[in-house]
Coordinates of C-alpha atoms in Angstrom, one line a residue:
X94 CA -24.5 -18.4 20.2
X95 CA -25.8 -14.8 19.3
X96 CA -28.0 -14.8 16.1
X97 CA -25.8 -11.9 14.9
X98 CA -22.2 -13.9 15.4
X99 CA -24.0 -17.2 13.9
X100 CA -24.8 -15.1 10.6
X101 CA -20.6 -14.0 10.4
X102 CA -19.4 -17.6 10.7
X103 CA -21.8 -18.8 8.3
X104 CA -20.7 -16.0 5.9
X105 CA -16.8 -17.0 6.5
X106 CA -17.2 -20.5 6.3
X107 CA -18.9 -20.0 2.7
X108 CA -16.3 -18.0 2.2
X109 CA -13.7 -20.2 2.6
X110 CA -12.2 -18.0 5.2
X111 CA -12.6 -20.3 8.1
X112 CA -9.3 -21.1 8.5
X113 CA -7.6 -17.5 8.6
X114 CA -9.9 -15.4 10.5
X115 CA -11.8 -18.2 12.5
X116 CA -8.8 -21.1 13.1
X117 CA -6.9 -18.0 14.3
X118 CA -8.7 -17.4 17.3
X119 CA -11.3 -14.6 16.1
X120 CA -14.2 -15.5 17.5
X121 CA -13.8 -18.3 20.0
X122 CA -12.7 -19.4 23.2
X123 CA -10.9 -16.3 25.0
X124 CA -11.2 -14.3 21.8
X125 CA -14.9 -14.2 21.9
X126 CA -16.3 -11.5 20.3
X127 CA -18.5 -9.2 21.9
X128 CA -22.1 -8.8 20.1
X129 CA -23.2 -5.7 22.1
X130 CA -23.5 -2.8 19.8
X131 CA -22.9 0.2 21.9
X132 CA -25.0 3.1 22.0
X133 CA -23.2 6.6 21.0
X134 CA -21.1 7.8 23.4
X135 CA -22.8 10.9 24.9
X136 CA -19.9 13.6 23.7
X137 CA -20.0 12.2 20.1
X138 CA -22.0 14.4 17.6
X139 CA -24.6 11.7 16.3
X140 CA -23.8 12.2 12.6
X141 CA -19.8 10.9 13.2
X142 CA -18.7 7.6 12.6
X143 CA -17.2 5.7 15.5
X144 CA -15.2 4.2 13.6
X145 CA -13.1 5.4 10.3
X146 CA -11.8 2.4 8.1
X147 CA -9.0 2.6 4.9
X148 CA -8.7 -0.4 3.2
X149 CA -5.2 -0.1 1.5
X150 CA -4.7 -2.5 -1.3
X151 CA -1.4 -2.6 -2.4
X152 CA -0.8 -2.5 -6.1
X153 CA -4.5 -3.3 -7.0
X154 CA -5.2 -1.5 -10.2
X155 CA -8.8 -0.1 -10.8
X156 CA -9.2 -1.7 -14.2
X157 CA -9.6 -4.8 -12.5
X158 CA -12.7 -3.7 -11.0
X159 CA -14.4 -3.7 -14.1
X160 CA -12.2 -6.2 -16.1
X161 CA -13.5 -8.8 -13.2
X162 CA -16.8 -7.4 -12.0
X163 CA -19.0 -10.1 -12.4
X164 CA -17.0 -12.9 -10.4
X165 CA -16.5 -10.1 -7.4
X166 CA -18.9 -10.8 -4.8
X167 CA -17.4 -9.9 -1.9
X168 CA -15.4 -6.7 0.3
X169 CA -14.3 -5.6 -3.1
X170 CA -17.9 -6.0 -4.5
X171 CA -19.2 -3.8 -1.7
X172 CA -17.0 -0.7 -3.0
X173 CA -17.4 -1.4 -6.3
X174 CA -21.3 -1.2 -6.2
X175 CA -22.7 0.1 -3.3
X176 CA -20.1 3.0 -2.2
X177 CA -18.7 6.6 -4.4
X178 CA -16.0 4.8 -6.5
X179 CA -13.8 6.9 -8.3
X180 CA -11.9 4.9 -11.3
X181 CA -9.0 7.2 -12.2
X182 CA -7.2 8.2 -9.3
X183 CA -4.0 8.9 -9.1
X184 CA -0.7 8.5 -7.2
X185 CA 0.5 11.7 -9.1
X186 CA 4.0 11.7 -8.5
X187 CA 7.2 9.9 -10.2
X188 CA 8.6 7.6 -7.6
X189 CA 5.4 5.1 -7.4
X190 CA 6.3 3.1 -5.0
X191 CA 4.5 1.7 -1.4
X192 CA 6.3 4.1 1.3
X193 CA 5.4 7.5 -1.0
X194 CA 2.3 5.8 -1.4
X195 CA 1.1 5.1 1.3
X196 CA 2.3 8.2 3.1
X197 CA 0.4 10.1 0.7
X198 CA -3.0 8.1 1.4
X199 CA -4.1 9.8 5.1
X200 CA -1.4 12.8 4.9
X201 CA -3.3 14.6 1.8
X202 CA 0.1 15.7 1.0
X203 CA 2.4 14.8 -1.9
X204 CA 5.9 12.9 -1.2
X205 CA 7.7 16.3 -1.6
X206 CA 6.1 17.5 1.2
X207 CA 6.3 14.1 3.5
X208 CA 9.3 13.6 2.4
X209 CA 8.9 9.8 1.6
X210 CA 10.0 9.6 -1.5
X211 CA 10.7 6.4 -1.9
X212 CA 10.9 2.8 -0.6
X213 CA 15.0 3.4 0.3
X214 CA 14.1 6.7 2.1
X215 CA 10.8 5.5 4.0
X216 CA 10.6 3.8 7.4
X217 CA 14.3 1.6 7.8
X218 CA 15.5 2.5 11.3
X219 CA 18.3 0.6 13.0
X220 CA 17.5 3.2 16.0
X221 CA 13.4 1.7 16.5
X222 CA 14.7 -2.1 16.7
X223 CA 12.0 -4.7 16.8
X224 CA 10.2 -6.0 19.5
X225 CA 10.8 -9.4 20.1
X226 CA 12.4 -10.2 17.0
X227 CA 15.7 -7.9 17.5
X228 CA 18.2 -10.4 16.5
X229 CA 16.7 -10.1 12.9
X230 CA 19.0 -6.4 12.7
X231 CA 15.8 -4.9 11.3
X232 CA 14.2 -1.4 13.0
X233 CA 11.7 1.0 11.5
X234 CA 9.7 4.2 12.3
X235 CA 8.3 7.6 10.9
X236 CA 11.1 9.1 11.3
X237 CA 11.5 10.9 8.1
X238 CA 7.8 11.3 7.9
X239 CA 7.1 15.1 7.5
X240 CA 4.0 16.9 8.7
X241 CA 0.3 15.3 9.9
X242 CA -2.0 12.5 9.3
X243 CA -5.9 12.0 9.7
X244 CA -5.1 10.4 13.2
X245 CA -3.4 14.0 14.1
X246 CA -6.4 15.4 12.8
X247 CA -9.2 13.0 14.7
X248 CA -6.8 13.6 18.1
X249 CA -6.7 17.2 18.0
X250 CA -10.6 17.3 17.6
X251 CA -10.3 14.8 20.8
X252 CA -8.2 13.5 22.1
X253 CA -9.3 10.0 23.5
X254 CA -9.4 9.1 19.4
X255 CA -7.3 6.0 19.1
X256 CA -5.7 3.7 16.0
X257 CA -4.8 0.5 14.6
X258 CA -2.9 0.0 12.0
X259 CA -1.8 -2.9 10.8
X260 CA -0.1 -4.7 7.3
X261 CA 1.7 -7.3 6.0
X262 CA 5.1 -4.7 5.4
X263 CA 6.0 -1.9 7.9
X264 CA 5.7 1.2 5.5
X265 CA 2.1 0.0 5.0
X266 CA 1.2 -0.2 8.5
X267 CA 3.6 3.0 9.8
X268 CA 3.0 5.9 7.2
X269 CA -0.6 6.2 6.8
X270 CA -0.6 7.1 10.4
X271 CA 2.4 9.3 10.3
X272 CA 4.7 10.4 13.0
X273 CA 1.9 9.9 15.9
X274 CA 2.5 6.9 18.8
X275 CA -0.4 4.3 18.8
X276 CA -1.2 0.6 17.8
X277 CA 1.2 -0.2 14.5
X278 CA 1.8 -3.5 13.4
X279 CA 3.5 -5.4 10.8
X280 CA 4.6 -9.3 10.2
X281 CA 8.2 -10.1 9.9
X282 CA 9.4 -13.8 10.4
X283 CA 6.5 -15.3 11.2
X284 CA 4.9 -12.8 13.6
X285 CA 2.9 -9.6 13.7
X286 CA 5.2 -7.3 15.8
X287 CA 6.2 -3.6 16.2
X288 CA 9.2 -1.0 16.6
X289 CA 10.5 0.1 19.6
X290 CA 9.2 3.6 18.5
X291 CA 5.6 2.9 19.1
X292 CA 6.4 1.0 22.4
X293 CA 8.8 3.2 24.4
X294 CA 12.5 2.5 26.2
X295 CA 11.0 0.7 29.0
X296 CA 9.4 -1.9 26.6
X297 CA 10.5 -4.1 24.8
X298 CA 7.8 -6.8 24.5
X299 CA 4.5 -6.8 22.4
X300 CA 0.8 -6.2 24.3
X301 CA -1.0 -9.8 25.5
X302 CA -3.1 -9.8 22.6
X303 CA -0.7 -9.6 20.1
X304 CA 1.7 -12.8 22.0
X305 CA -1.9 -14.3 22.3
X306 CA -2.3 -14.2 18.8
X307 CA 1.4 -14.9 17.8
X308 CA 1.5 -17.7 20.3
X309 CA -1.5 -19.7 17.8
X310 CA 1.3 -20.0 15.2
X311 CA -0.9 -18.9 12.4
X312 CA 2.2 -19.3 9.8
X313 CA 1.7 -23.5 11.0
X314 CA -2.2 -23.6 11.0
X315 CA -1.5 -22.3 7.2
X316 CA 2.0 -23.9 6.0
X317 CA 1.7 -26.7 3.2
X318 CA -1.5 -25.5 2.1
X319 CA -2.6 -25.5 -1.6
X320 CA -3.3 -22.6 -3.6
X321 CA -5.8 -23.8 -6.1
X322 CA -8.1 -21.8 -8.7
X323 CA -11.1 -20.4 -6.9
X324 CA -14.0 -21.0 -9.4
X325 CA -13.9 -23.2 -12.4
X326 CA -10.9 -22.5 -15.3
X327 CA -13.2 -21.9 -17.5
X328 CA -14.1 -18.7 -15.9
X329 CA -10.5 -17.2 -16.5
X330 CA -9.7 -16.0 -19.8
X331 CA -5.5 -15.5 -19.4
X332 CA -3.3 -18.7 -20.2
X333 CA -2.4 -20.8 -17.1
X334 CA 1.4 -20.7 -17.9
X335 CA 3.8 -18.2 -19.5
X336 CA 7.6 -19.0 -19.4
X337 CA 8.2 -15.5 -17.8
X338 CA 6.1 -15.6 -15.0
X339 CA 7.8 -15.8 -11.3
X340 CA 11.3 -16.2 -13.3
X341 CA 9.6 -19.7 -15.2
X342 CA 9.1 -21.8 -12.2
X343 CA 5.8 -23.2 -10.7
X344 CA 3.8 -21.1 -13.4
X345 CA 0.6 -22.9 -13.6
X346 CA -2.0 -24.0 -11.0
X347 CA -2.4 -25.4 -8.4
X348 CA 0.4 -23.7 -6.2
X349 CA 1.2 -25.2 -2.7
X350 CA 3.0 -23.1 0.1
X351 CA 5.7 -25.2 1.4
X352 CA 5.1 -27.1 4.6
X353 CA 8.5 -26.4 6.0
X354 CA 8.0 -24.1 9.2
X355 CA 10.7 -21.7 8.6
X356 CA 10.6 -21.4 5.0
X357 CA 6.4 -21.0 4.6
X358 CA 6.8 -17.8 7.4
X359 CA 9.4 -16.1 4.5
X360 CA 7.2 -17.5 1.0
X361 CA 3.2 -16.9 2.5
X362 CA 3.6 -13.3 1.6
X363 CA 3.6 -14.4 -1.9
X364 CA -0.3 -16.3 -1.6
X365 CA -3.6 -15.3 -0.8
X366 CA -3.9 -17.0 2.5
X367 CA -1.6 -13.9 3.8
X368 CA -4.1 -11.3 3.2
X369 CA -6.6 -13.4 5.7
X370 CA -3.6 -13.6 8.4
X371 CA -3.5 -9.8 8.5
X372 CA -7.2 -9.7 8.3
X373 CA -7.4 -12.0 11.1
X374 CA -4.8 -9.8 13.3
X375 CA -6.5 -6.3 12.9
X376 CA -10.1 -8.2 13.7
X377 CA -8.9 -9.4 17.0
X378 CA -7.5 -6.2 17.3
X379 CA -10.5 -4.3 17.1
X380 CA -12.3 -6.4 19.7
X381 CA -9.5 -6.5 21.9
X382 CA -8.7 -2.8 21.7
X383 CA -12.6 -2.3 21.9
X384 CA -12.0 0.3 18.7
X385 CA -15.0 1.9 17.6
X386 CA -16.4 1.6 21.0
X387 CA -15.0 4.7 23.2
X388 CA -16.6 8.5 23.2
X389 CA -14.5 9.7 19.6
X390 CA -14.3 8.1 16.3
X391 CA -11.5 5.7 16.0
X392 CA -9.4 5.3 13.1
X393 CA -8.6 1.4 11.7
X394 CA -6.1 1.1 8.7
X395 CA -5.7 -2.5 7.2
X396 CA -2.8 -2.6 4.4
X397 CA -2.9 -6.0 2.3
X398 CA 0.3 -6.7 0.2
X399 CA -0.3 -9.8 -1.0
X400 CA -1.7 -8.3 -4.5
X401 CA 1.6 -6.9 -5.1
X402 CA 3.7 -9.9 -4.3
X403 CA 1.8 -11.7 -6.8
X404 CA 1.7 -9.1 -9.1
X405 CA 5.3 -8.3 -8.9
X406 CA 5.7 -12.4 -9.9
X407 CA 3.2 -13.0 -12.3
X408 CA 2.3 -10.1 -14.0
X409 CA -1.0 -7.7 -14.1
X410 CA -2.5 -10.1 -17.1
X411 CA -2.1 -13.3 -15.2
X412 CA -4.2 -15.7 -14.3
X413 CA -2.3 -16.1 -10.9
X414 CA -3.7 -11.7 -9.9
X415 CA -7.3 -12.6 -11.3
X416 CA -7.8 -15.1 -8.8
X417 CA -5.4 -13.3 -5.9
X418 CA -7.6 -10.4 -6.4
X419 CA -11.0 -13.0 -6.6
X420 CA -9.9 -14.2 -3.8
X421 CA -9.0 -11.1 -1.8
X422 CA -12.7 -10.3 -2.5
X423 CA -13.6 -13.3 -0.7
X424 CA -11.6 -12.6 2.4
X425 CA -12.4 -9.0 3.0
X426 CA -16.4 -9.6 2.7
X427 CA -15.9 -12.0 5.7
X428 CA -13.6 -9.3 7.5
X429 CA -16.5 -6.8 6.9
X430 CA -19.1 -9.1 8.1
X431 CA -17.5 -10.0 11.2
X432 CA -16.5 -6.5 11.6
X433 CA -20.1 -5.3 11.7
X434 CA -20.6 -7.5 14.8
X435 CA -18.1 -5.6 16.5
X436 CA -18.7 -1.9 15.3
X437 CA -22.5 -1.0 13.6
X438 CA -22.2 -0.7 9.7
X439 CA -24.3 2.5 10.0
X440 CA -21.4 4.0 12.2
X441 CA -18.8 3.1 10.3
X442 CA -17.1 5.0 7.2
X443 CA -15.1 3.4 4.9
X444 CA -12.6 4.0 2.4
X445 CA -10.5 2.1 -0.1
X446 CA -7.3 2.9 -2.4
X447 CA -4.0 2.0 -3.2
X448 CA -0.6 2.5 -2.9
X449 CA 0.4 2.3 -7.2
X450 CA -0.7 0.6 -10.1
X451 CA 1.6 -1.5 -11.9
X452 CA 2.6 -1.9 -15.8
X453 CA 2.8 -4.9 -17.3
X454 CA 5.8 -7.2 -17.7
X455 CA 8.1 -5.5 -21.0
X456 CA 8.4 -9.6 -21.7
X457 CA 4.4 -9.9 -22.4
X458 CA 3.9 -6.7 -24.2
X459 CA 6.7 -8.4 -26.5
X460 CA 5.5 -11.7 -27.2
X461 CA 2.0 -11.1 -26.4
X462 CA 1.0 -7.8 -27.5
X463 CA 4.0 -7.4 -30.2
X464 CA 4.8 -4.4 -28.8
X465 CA 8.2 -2.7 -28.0
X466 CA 9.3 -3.0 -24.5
X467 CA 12.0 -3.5 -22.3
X468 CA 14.2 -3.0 -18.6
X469 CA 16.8 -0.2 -17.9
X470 CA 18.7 0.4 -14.7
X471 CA 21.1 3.4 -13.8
X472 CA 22.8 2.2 -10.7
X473 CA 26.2 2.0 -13.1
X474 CA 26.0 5.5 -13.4
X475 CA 25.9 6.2 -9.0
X476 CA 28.4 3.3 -8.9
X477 CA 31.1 5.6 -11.2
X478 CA 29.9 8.7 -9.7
X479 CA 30.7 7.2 -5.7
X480 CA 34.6 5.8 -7.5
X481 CA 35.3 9.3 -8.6
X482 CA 33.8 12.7 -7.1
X483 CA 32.3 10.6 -4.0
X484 CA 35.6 9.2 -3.0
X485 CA 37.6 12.3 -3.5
X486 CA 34.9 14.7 -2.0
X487 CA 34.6 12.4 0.8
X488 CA 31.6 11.9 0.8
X489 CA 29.2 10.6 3.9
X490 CA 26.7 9.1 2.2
X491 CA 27.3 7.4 -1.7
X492 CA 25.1 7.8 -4.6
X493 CA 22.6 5.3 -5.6
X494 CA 19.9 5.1 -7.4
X495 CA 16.3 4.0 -6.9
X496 CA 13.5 3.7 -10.1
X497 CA 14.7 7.1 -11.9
X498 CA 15.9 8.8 -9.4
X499 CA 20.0 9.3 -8.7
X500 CA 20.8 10.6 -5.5
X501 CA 23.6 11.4 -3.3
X502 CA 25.0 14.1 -0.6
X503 CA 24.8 17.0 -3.2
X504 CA 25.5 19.3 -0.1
X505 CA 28.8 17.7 0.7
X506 CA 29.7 18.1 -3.1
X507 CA 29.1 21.8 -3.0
X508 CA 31.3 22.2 0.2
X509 CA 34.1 20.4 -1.5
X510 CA 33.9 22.9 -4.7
X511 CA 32.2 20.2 -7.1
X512 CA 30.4 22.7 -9.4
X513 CA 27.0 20.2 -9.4
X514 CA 25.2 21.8 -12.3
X515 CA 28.0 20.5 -15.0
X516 CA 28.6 17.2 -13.1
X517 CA 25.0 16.7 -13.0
X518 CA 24.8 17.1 -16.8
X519 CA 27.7 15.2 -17.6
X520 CA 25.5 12.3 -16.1
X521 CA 22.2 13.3 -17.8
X522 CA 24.3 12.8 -21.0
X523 CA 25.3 9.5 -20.4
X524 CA 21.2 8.6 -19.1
X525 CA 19.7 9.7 -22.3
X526 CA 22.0 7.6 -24.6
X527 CA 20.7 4.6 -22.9
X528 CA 18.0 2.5 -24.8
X529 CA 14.5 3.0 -22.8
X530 CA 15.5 6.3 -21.2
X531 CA 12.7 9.0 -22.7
X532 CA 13.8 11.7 -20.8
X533 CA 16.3 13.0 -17.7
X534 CA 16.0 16.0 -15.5
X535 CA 18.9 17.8 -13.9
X536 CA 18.1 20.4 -10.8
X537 CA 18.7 22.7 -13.1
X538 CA 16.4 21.6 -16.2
X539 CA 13.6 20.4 -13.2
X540 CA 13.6 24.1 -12.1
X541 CA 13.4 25.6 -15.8
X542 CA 10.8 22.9 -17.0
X543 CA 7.8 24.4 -18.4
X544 CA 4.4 23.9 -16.4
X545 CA 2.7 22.1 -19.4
X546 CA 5.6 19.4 -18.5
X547 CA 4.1 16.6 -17.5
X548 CA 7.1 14.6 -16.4
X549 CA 8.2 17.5 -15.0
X550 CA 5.5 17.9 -12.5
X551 CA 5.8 14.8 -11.6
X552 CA 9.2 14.5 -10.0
X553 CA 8.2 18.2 -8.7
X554 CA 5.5 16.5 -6.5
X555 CA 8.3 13.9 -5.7
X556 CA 11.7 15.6 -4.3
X557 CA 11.4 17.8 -1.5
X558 CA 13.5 20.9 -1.9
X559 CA 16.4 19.8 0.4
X560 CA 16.5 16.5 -1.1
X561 CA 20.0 15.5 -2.6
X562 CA 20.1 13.7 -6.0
X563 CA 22.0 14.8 -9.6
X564 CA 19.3 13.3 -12.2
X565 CA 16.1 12.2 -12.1
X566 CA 14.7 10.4 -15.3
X567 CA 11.7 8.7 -17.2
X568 CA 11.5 5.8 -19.3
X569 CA 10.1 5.2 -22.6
X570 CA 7.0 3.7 -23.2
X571 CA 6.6 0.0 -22.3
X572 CA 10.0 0.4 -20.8
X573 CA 10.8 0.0 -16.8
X574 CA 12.7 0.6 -14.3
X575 CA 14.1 -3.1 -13.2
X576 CA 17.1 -4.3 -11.3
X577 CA 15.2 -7.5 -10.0
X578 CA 15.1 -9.8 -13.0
X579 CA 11.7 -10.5 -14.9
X580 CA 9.4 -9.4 -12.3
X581 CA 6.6 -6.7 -13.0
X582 CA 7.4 -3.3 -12.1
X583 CA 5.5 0.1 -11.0
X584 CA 8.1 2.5 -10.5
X585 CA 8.8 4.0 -13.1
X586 CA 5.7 6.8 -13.3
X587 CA 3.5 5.4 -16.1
X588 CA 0.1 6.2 -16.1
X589 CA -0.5 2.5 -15.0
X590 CA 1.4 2.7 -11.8
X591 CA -0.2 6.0 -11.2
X592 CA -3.9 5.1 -11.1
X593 CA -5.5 3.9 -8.2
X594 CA -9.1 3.0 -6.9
X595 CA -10.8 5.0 -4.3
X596 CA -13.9 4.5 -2.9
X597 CA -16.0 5.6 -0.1
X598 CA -18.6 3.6 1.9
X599 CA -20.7 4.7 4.9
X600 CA -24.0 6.2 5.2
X601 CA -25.6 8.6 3.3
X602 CA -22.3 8.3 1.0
X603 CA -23.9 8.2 -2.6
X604 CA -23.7 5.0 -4.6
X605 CA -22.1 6.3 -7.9
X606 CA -18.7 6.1 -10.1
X607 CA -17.3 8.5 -11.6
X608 CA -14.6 8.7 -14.2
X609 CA -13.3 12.1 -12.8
X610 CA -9.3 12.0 -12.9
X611 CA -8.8 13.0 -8.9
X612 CA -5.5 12.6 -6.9
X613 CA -4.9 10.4 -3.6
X614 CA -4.1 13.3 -1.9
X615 CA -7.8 13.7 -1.7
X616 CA -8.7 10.9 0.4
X617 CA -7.7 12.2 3.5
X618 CA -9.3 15.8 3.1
X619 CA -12.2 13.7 2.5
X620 CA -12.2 11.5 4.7
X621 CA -11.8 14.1 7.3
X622 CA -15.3 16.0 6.1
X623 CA -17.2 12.9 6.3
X624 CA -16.0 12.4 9.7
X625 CA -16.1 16.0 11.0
X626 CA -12.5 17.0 11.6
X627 CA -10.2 19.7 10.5
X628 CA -6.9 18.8 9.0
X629 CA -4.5 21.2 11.2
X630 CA -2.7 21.9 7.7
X631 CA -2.4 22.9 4.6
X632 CA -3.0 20.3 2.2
X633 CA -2.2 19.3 -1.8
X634 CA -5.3 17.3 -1.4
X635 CA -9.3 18.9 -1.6
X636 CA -12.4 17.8 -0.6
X637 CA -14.3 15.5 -3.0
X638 CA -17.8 17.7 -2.0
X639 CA -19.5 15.4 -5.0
X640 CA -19.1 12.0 -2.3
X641 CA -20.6 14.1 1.1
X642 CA -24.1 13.5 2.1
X643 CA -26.3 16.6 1.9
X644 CA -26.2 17.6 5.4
X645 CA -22.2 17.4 5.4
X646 CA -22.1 19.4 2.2
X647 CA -23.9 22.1 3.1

């Protein structure tokens, strides 16, 4: 075995990784890894990466950088103290949700002008079906994506650039590379798989590597398996069990994914051991692919959604995110040591964000912090809105509403003669009498808001201009946006579902943090500097200058 492959499985099997990224296949048998660094490619300019990484984290907040620093001693480690770390970044826009998000991350463009603007409006498709799994009535693409990505970017400085992008959810694997064709993969029932979007008419089944690594039924290698604490109990401060946590059932350690087949492919989204699966998938698809190996620098996006799941159940201040995110730590150190033996550390650039924040459950700020806080929905107002003007208007699409925002074929109401300015305030009225509810927008009041509004300009960086909706709104402080029951929520625009890590590592990329309040549009502009590309663009986004190396800055 080479010296340099013997160090990586030492590394994951301390880890406690073994079973994810080595079980599946990574690394043995036909999925040997090759340990041949390859030189630069003669037509690459010897200062570019060959291969660009983003680490997307979904709903990791940067607070838990410091608030768990000395227990991180992995992937997460690495950002934290050896790359540029900014720790307030922001998703600067209302609707903080994954599919805006993430289509901001590698676009540098707000969700007004990709016009993702929110989960409801991102990637669905029933016309991209997917591959293999097309009795499951599910289809997505980038269709509604608007505008360029860094992959459009790396591909018009040359073309032979190539991606993979892969996640747990299809929004995290399809927006950050935009509208362009290439390697996009998600998991749904059981499987990583794709859209017939990124495959073509004539194909309708997934490449060998992916059946390969389908066909070692990672979902059974991990079914059944416990979820315990990582270190001792007495290094977490947060109570074990709190009656609102994952709506008061299984609320204390140790947690055990079920060993039923069928049901553990649905319920492993919700433990840590799904994060290594996806890890697993985009390793052996950087060997296979032979990414970071060809004459331009490739581009390599790993979304992990695990965080989220388990923050969406348990809350930011439980103990069950401390050790998700201790443990996500854990798995992505191995991912980056075993990467290395594929692509050279010193020619590769990475980057790490996420897609929100999240606030904390209204039910602990109550009866924990004593503070005021609770839920509020609208849908009741879209409901009465699609019984009355939708139904006599005829309308081809109903109102609905999605975390503040109530929207509906405005165009078809102004055809029929519905004068949408007073209907419009007719339901702002009703929105500000509800408990929670700081303050609604009509198109009207949006487009008269001063500049100093900072609500204002947040839903303005949201709704593209031919977007249809009658209010848009904001709730109080410590209230939500929640239709789901007692789950944590992060759509609803509070400063804690808009900040975000975001990190650079790679050489000559200073180790330093900086308290600097930047947005994510930035990362891509940035990103595409270190690398040596052009975005072919404008962008909302700039170039951090203070992260280049001196050679790139000047």
């Amino acid at each position: 075995m080479p010296q340099s492959m013997g160090r990586a499985r030492c590394f994951l099997r301390r880890a406690g990784v073994t079973l994810a990224l080595l079980a599946a296949g990574c690394g043995a048998g036909t999925g040997a890894v090759n340990t041949t660094a390859p030189a630069p490619a003669p037509g690459r300019h010897p200062g570019s990466p060959q291969l660009a990484v983003l680490i997307a984290v979904d709903q990791l907040r940067p607070d838990y950088f410091s608030r768990w620093d000395p227990q991180l001693t992995g992937g997460l480690a690495r950002f934290w103290r050896e790359g540029a770390f900014f720790t307030r970044a922001r998703q600067d826009h209302a609707l903080t949700e994954t599919a805006p998000g993430h289509a901001t991350m590698l676009s540098g463009r707000l969700p007004a002008r990709t016009n993702i603007v929110s989960n409801l409006h991102g990637v669905a498709d029933p016309a991209s079906p997917l591959l293999e799994l097309k009795d499951a009535g599910l289809g997505a693409s980038p269709r509604r994506f608007r505008g360029t990505t860094l992959y459009d970017w790396l591909r018009a400085a040359d073309s032979s650039s190539r991606v993979l992008s892969v996640s747990r959810k299809d929004r995290g694997a399809i927006l950050p590379v935009g509208r362009s064709r290439g390697q996009v993969y998600w998991y749904t029932g059981g499987i990583f798989t794709t859209s017939a979007w990124y495959a073509g008419a004539a194909d309708d089944t997934l490449p060998g590597w992916v059946r390969e690594f389908n066909a070692g039924q990672p979902i059974v290698k991990v079914a059944g398996t416990p979820w315990p604490l990582l270190l001792p109990e007495s290094a977490y401060s947060e109570p074990d069990s709190q009656v609102f946590e994952n709506g008061g059932r299984d609320v204390a350690f140790p947690h055990q994914l079920t060993p039923n087949i069928d049901a553990a492919a649905i319920l492993v989204v919700g433990y840590p051991v799904m994060d290594s699966l996806t890890l697993a998938f985009a390793l052996r698809g950087v060997e296979r692919l032979r990414l970071g190996q060809g004459g331009a620098t490739d581009l390599l996006v790993v979304s992990l959604s695990t965080t989220d799941v388990v923050g969406h159940n348990y809350g930011p201040d439980s103990r069950e995110v401390h050790d998700q995110v201790l443990r996500l730590d854990r798995w992505l150190g191995g991912f980056l040591d075993s990467l290395a033996v594929l692509v050279p550390r010193e020619r590769t650039l990475f980057a790490l964000t996420a897609d929100h924040g999240v606030s904390s459950m209204p039910e602990y700020l109550v009866h924990v912090r004593k503070q005021t806080a609770g839920r509020v929905w609208l849908a009741d107002l879209a409901q009465e809105l699609n019984e009355t003007v939708g139904r006599a208007a005829a309308l081809r699409q109903p109102f609905g509403f999605e975390y503040g925002l109530l929207y509906g074929d405005v165009a078809s109401l102004h055809r029929a003669g519905v004068d949408v300015d007073s209907l419009a305030e007719a339901v702002a009225k009703k929105a500000r009498a509800r408990p929670g509810v700081a303050k609604v927008f009509t198109p009207a009041s949006l487009r008269k808001a001063p500049a100093g509004d900072d609500d204002a300009a947040l839903w303005r960086r949201t709704l593209p201009d031919d977007f249809g909706w009658v209010v848009c709104a904001m709730p109080q402080r410590g209230w939500v946006w929640s239709r789901l029951g007692v789950i944590a929520e992060h759509g609803a625009g509070h400063l804690e579902d808009q900040l975000v890590p975001m990190a650079f590592l790679g050489p000559g990329i200073p180790t330093r943090r900086w308290q600097d309040s930047v947005s994510a549009t930035d990362l891509a502009p940035t990103l595409a500097a270190l690398i040596g590309v052009r975005p072919t663009e404008p962008l909302d986004g700039r170039v951090l200058t203070q992260v280049l190396p001196a050679r790139t800055a000047r």
